[in-house]
XYZ file of N, CA and C in Angstrom:
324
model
N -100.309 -26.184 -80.160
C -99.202 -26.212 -79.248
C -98.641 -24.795 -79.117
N -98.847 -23.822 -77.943
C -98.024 -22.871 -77.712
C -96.974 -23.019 -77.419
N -96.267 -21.777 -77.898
C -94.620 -21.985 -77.475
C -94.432 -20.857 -76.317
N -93.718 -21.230 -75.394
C -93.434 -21.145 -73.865
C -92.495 -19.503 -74.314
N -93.144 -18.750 -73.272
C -92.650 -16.920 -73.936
C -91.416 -17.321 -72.413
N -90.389 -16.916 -72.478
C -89.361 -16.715 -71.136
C -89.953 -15.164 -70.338
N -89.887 -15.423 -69.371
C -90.307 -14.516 -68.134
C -89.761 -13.125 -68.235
N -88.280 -13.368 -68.512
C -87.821 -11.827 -68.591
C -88.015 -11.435 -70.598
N -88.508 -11.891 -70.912
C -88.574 -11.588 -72.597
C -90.200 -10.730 -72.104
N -90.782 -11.167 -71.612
C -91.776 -10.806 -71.185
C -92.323 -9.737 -70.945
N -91.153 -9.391 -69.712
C -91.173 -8.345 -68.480
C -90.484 -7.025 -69.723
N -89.488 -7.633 -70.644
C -88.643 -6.739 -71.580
C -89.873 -6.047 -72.065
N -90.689 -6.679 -72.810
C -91.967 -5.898 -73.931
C -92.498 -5.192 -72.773
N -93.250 -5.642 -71.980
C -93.887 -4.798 -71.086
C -93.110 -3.555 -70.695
N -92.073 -3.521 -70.437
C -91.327 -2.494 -70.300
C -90.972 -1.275 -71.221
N -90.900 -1.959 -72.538
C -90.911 -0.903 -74.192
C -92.391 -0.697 -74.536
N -93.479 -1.344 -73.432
C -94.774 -1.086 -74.136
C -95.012 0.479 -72.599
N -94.620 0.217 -72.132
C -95.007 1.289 -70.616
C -94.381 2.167 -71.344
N -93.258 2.324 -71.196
C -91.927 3.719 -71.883
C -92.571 4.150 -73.090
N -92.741 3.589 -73.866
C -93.875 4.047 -74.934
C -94.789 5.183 -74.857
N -96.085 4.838 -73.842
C -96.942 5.021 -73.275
C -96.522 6.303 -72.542
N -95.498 6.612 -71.749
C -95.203 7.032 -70.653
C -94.572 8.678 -71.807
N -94.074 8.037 -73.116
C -93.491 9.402 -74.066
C -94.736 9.645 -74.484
N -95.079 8.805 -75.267
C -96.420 9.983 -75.393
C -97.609 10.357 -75.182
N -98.228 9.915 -73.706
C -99.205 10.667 -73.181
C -98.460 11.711 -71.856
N -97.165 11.585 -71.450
C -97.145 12.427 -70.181
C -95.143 13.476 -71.173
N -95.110 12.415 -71.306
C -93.001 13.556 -71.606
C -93.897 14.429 -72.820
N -94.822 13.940 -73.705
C -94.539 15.066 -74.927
C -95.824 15.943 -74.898
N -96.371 15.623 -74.340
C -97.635 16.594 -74.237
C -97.290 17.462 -72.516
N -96.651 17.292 -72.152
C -96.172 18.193 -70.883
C -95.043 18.832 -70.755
N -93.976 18.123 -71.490
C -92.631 18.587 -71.347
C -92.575 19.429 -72.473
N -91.713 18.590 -73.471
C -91.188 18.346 -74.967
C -92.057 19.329 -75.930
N -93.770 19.419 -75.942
C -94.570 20.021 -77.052
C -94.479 21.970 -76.204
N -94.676 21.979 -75.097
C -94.261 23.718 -74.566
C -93.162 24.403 -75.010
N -91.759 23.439 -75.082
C -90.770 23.898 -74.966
C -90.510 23.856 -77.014
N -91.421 23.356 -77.750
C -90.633 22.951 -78.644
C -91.994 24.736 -79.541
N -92.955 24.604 -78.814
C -93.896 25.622 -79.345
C -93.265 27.397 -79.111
N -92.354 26.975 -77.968
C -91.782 28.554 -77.053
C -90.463 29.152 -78.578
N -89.573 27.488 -78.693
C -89.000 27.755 -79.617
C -89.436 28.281 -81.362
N -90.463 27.522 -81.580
C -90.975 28.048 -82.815
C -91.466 29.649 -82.887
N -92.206 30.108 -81.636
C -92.509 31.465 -81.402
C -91.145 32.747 -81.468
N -90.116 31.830 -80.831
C -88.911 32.757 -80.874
C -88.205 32.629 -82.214
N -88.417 31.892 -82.874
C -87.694 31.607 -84.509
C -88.242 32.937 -85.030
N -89.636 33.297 -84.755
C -90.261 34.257 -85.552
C -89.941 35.244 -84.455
N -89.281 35.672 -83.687
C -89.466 37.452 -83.255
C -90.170 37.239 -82.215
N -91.248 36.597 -81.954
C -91.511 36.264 -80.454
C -91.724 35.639 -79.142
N -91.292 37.128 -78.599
C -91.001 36.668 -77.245
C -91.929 36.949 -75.924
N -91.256 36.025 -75.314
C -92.795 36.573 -73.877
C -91.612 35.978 -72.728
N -92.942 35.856 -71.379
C -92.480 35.414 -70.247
C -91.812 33.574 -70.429
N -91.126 33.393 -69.435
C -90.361 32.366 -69.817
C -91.269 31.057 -69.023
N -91.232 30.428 -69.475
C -91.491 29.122 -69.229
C -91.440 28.113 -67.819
N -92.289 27.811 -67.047
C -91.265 26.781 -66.252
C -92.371 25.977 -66.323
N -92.062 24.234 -66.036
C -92.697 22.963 -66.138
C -93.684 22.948 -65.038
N -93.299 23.369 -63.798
C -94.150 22.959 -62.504
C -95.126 24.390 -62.586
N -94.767 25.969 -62.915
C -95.061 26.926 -62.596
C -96.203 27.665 -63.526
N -95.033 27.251 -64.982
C -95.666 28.097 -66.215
C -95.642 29.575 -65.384
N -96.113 30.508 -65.876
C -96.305 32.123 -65.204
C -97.031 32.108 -64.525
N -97.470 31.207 -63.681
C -99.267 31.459 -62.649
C -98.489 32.501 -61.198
N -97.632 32.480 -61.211
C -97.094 32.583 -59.491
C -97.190 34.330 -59.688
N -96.313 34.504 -61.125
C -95.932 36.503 -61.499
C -97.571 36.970 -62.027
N -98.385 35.895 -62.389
C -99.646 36.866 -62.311
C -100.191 36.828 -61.283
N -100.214 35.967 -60.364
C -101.117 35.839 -59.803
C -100.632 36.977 -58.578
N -98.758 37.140 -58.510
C -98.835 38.252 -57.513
C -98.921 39.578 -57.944
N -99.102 39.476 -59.097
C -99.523 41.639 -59.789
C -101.368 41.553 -59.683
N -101.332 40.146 -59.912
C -102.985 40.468 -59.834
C -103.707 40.723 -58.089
N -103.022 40.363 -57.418
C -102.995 40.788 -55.689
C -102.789 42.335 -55.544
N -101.548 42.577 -55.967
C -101.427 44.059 -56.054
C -102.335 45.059 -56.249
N -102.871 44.631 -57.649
C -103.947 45.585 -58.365
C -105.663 44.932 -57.731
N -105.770 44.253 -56.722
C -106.962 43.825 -56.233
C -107.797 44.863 -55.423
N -107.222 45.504 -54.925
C -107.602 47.071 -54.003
C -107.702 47.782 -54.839
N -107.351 48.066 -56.003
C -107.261 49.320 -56.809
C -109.099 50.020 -56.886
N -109.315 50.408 -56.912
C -110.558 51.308 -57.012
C -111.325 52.196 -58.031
N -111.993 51.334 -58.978
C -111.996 52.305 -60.269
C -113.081 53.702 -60.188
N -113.099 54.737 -60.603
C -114.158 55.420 -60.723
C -115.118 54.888 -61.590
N -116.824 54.892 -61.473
C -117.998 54.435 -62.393
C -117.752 54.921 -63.761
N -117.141 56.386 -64.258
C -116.942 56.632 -65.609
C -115.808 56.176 -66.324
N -114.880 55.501 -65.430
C -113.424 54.884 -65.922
C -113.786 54.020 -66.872
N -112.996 54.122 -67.754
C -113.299 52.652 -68.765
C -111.485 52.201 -69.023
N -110.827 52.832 -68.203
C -109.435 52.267 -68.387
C -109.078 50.538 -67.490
N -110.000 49.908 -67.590
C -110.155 48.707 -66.778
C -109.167 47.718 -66.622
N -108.425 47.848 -67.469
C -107.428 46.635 -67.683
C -106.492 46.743 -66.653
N -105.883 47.610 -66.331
C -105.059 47.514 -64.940
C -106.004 46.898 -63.918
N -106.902 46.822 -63.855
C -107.504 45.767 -63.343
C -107.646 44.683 -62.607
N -107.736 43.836 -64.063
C -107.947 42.538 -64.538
C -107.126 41.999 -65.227
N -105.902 42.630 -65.736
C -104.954 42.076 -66.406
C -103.957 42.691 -66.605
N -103.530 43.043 -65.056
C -102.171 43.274 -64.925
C -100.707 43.306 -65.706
N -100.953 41.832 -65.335
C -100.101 40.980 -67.374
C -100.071 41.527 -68.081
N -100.967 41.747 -68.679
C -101.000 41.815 -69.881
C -100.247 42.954 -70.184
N -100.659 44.289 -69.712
C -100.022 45.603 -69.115
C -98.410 45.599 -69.538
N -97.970 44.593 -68.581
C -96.418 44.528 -68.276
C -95.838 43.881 -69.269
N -96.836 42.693 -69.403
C -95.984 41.927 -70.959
C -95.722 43.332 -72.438
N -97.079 43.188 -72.270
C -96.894 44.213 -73.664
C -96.101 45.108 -73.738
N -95.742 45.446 -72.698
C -94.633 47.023 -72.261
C -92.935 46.527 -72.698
N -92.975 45.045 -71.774
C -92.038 44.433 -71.938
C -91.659 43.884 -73.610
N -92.323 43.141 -74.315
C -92.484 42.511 -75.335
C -92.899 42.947 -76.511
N -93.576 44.139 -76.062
C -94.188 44.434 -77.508
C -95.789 44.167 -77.616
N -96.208 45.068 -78.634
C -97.633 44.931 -78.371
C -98.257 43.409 -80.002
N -99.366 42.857 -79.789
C -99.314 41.739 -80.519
C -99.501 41.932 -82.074
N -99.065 41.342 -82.936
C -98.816 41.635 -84.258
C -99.945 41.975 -85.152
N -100.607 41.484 -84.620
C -102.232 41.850 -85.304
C -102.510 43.537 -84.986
N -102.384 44.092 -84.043
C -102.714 45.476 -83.479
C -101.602 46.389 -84.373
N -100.632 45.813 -84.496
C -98.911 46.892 -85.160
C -99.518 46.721 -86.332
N -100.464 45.363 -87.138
C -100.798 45.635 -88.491
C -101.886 46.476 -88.821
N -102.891 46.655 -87.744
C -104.142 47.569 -88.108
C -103.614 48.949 -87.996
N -102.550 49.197 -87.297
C -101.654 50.358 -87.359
C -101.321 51.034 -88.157
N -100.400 49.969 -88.997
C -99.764 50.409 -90.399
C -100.964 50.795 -91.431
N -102.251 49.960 -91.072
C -103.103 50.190 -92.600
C -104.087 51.625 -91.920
N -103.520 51.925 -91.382
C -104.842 53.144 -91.039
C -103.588 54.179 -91.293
């Protein structure tokens, strides 16, 4: 003999089973885990370009990397990175160069 489930008791679970679902395959792996990784980086000293949900940085590279698309290298140049990675250029200037490079620094 089953016992008779009520319609909205029903519709209730289904509803805490979706919301569920909905935190952790789309709010914490898209939202919540960027913003909580940006903070742990800044606990320690670093910092970079800022964050946005829809954007992330694609829009500020992608218009320095337009800029530097004409640029014209000479065949003996090996200064390439203005380049190809514009970014990188500006971050580092801005931010600091990455902690691994300031340590091979100190030991030489």
């Amino acid at each position: 003999m089953a016992f008779p489930v009520p319609p909205l008791l029903l519709l209730a679970a289904l509803l805490v089973v979706a919301a569920t679902r909905l935190w952790d395959y789309v709010l914490v792996p898209l939202v919540w885990r960027p913003y909580a990784i940006t903070k742990g980086f800044r606990e320690q000293g670093i910092h970079g370009p800022s964050y946005s949900f829809f954007k992330g940085c694609n829009e500020e590279t992608r218009s320095m990397k337009q800029k530097t698309d004409g640029l014209v290298l000479d065949v003996a140049d090996h200064k390439y990175l203005p380049r190809i990675a514009p970014h990188y250029l500006k971050w580092r200037a801005q931010y600091g160069k990455e902690p691994r490079s300031e340590r091979r620094q100190k030991e030489q």
